[in-house]
Coordinates of C-alpha atoms in Angstrom, one line a residue:
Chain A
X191 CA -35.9 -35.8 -20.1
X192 CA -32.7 -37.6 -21.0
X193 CA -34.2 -40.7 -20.6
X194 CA -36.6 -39.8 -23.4
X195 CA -33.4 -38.2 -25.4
X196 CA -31.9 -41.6 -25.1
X197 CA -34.9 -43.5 -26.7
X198 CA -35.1 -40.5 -29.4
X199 CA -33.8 -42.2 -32.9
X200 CA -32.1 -40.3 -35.0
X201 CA -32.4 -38.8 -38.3
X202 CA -30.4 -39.4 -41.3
X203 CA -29.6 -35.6 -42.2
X204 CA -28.4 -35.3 -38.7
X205 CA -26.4 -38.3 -38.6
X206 CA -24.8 -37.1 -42.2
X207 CA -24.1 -33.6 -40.5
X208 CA -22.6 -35.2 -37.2
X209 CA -20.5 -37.1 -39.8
X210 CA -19.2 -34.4 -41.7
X211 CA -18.0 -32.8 -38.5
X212 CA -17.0 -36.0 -36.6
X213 CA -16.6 -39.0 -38.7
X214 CA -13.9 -40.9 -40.4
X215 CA -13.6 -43.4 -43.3
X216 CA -10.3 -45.7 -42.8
X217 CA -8.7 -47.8 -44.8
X218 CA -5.7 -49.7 -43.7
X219 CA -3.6 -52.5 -45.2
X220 CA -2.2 -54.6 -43.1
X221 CA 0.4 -57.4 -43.2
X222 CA -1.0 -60.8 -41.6
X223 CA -0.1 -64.5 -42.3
X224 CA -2.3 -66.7 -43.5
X225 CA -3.8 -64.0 -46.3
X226 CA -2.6 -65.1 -49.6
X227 CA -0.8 -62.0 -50.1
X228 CA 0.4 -61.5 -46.8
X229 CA -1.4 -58.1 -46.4
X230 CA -5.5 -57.6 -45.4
X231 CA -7.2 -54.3 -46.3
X232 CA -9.1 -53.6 -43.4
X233 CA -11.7 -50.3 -44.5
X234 CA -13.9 -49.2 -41.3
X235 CA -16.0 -46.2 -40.6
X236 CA -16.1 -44.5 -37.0
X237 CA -17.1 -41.6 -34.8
X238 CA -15.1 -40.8 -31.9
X239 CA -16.6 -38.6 -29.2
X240 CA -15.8 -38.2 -25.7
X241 CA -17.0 -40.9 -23.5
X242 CA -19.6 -38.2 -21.9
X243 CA -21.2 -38.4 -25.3
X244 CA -21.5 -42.0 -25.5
X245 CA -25.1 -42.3 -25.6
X246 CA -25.1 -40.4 -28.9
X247 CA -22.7 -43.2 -30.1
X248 CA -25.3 -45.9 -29.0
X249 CA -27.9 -44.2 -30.4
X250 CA -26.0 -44.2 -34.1
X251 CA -25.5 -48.2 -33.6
X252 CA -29.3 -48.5 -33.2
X253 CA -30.0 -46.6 -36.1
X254 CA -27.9 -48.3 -38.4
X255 CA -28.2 -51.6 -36.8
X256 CA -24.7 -53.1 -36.7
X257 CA -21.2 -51.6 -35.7
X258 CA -20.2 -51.6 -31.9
X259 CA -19.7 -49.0 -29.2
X260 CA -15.8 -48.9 -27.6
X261 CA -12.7 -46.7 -26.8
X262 CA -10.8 -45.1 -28.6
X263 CA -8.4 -43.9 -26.9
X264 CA -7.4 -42.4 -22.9
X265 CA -5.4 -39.6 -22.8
X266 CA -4.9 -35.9 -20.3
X267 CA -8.4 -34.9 -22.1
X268 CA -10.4 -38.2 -20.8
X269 CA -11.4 -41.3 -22.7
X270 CA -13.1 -40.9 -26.0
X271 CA -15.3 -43.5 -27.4
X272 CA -16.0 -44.6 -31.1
X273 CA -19.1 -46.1 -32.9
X274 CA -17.2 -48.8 -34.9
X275 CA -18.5 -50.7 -38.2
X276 CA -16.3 -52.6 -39.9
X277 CA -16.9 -55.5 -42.5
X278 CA -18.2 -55.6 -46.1
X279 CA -21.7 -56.9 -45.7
X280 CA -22.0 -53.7 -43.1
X281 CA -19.9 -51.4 -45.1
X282 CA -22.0 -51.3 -48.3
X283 CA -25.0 -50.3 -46.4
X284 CA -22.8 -47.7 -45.4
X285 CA -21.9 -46.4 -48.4
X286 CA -25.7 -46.6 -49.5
X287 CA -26.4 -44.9 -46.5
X288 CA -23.9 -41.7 -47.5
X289 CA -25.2 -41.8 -50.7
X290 CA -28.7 -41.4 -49.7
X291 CA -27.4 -38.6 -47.4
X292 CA -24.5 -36.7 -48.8
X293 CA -22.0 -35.4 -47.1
X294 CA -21.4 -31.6 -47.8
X295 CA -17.6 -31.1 -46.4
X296 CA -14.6 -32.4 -48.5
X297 CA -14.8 -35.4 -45.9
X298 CA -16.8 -36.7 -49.0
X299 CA -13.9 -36.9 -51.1
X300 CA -12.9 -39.6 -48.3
X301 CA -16.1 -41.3 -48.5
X302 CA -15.9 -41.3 -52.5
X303 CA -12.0 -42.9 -52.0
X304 CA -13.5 -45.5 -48.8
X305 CA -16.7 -46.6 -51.4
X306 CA -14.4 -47.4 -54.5
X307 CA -12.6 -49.0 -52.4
X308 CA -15.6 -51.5 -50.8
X309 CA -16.5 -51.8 -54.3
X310 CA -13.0 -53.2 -55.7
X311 CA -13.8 -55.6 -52.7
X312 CA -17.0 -56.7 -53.5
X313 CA -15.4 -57.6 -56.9
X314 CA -12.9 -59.3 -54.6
X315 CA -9.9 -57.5 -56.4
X316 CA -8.5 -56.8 -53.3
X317 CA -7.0 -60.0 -53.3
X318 CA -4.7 -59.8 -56.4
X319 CA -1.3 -57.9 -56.4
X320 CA -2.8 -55.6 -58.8
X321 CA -6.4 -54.7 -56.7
X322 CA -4.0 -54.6 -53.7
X323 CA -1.6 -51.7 -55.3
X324 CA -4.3 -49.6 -56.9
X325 CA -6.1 -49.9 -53.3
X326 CA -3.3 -48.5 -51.8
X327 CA -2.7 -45.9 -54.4
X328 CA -5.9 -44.7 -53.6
X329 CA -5.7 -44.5 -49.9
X330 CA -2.8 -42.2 -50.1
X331 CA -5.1 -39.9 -51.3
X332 CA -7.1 -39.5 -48.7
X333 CA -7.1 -36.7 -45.9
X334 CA -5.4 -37.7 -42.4
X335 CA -3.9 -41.3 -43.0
X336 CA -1.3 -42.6 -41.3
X337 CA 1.6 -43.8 -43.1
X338 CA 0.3 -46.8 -45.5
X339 CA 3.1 -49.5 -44.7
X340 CA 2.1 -51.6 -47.6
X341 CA 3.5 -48.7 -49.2
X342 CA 6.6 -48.6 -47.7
X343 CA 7.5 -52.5 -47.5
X344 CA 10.5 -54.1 -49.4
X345 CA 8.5 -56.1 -51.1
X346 CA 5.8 -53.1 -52.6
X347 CA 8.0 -50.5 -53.7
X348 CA 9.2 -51.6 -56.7
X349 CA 6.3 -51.7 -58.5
X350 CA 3.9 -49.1 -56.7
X351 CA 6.6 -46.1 -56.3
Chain B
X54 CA -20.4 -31.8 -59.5
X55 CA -18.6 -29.3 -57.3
X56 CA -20.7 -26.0 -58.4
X57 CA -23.9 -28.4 -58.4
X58 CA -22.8 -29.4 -54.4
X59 CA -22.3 -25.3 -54.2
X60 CA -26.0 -24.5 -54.9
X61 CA -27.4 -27.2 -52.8
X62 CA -29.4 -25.5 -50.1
X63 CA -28.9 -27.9 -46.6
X64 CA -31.3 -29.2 -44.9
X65 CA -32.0 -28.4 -41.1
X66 CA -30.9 -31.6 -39.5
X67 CA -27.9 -31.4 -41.2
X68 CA -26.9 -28.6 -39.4
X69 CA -28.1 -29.3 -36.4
X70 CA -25.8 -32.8 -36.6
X71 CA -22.9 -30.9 -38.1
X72 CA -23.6 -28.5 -34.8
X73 CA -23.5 -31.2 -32.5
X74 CA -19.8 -32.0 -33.9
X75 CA -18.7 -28.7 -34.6
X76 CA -20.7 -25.9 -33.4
X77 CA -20.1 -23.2 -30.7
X78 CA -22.4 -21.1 -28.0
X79 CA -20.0 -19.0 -26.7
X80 CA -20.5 -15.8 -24.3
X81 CA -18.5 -13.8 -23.6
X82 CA -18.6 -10.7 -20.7
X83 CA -16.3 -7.3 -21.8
X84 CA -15.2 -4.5 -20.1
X85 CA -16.3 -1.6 -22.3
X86 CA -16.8 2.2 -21.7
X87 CA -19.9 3.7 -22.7
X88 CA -22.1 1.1 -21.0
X89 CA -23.9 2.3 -17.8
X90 CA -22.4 -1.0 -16.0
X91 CA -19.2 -1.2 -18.1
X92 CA -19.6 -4.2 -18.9
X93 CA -21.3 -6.0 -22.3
X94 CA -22.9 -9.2 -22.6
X95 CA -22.2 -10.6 -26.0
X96 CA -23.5 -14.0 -26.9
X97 CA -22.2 -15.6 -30.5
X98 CA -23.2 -19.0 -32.6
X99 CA -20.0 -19.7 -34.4
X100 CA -19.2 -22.6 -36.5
X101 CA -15.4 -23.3 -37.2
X102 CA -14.1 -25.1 -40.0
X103 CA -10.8 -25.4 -41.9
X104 CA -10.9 -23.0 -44.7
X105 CA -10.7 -26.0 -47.6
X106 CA -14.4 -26.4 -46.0
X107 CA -15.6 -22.4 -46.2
X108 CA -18.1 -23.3 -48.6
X109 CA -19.7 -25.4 -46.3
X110 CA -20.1 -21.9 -44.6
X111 CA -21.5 -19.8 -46.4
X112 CA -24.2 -22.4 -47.2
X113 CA -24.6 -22.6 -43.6
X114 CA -24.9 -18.4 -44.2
X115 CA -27.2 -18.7 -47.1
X116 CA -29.7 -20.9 -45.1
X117 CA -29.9 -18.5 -42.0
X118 CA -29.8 -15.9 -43.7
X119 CA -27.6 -13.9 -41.6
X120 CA -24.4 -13.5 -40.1
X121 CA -21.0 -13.3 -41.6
X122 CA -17.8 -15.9 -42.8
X123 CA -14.3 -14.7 -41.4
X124 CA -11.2 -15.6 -40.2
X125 CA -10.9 -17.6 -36.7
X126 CA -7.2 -18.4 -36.8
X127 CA -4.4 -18.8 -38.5
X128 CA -1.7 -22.1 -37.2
X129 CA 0.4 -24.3 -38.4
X130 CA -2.4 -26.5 -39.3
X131 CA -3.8 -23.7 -41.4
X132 CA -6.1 -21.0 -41.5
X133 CA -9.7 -21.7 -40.3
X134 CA -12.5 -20.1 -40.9
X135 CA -15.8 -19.2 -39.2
X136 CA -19.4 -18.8 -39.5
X137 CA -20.6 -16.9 -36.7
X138 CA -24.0 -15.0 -36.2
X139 CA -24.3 -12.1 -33.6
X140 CA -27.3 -9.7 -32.2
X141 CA -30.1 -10.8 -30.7
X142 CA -32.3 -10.3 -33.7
X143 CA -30.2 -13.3 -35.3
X144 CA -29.6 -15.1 -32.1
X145 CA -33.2 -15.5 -31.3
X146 CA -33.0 -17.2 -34.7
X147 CA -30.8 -19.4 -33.7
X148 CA -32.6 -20.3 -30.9
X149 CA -35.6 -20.9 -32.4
X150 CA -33.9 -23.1 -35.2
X151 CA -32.4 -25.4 -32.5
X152 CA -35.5 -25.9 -30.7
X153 CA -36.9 -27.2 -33.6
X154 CA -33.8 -29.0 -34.6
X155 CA -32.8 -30.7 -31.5
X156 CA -29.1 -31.3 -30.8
X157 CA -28.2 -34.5 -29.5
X158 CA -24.7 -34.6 -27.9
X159 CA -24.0 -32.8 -24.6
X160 CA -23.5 -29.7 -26.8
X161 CA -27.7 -29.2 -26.0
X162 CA -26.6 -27.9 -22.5
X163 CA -24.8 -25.5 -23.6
X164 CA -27.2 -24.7 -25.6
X165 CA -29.9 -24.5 -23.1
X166 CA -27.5 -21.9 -21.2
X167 CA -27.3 -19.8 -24.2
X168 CA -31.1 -19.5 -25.2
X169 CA -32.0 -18.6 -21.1
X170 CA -29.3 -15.9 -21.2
X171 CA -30.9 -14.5 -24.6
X172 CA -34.2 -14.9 -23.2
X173 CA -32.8 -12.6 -20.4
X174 CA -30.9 -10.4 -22.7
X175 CA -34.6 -9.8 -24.5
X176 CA -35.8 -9.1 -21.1
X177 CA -33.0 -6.3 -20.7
X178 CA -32.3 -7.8 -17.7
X179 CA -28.3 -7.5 -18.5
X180 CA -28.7 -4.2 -18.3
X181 CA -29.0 -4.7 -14.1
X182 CA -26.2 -5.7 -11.7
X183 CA -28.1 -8.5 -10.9
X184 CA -29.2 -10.1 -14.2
X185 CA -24.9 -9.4 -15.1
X186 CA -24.1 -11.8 -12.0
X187 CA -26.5 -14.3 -12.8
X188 CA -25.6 -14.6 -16.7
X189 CA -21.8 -14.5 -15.3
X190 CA -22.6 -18.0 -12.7
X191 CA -24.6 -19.6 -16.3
X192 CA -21.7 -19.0 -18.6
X193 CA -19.3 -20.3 -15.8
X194 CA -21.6 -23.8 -15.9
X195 CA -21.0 -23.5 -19.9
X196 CA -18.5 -25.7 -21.9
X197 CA -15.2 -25.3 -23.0
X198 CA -15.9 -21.5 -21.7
X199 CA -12.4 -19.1 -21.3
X200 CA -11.9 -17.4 -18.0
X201 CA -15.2 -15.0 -17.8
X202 CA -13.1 -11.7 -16.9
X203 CA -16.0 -10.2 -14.9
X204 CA -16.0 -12.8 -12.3
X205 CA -12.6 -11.9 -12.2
X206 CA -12.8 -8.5 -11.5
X207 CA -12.5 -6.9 -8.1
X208 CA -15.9 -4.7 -8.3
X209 CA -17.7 -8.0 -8.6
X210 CA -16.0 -10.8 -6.8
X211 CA -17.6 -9.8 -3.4
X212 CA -21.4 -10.0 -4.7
X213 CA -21.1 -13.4 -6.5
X214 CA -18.3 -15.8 -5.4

């Protein structure tokens, strides 16, 4: 029977449920040489789950058809895995997908932030001081981030704060 | 766009993937007086959210058509909030939904364990010393379960440890 589970795909409504409960839209910007601002927005999308629920991971990288399966993190509770998709060509089908299937929790105000935010990119503003200051405007309003150091650097606060 | 999201009935698999991430089958085993064993069975389905997400339960409500939104705790993250459904009417329900709705993390064992101890609870076999021992050893193979109390106690440890 789980061998038959594990060939099961799944549905979209259940993959948008699962998502409202255990998903996350991230955006962070990150300094790196070589970028011609010195900073690279990097959005992803993941769910974590502990690592005795990979295959449910696995089976959300089949349905969508990109993305990868690794850990998250180890800690006193075990290791915890994440489905991973990260860049823009796999990010607007995405944000297609979550429009096809909305979310129903405010974890869709995220998704509303993470998909203007792959749109500015399409449009390649992330790439101009401007794009790069409104991006991180906008990630400051979304639930749970860590602190945005673009934010915070020297070099930023001037004309962002 | 907010009361339009508030009217939206959800589908099934929706709930059944937002079960899989945050959805409970929980038993618990009381001490009360007024039972001929003194001691009550009482299975729940509870669904815990934070309350900036109670909307999102009462849909969850509306859909069943039963069972009630209340408090589950208040922390310093908060107050959260919780769907949760009771009685075997509803319960059976329940069972029924998810058999039709398949859950796909490891969350499906535990459910498995809940729907045989409500099959047994229809059967009245709770009502025996015997049927009370054997729900006790299925909720001990359960989940994230608390200390179940009437293993504990010293009028049963003899017959089933």
């Amino acid at each position: 029977m789980i061998a038959e589970n594990q060939q099961e795909r799944l549905d979209a409504s259940w993959i948008s449920g699962f998502t409202d409960g255990e998903g996350c839209f991230h955006i962070s910007i990150n300094r790196i040489s070589g970028m011609s601002l010195g900073w690279q927005v990097l959005p992803e999308f993941r769910i974590v789950q502990h690592e005795k629920d990979e295959s449910v991971l696995y089976k959300i990288k089949d349905y969508f058809g990109f993305g990868n399966v690794r850990i998250n993190r180890t800690d006193h509770h075990g290791t915890r895995k994440e489905f991973r998709a990260r860049g823009l060509e796999n990010l607007n089908k995405i944000v297609i997908f979550f429009r096809e299937n909305p979310l129903k929790t405010s974890k869709k105000k995220d998704f509303e932030i993470f998909s203007e935010v792959i749109e500015m990119m399409n449009d390649k503003e992330h790439l101009s001081k401007e794009g790069l200051d409104k991006i991180a405007k906008l990630i400051s309003c979304m639930n749970r981030q860590p602190k945005i150091k673009y934010l915070e650097s020297s070099e930023t606060t001037r004309s962002t704060l």
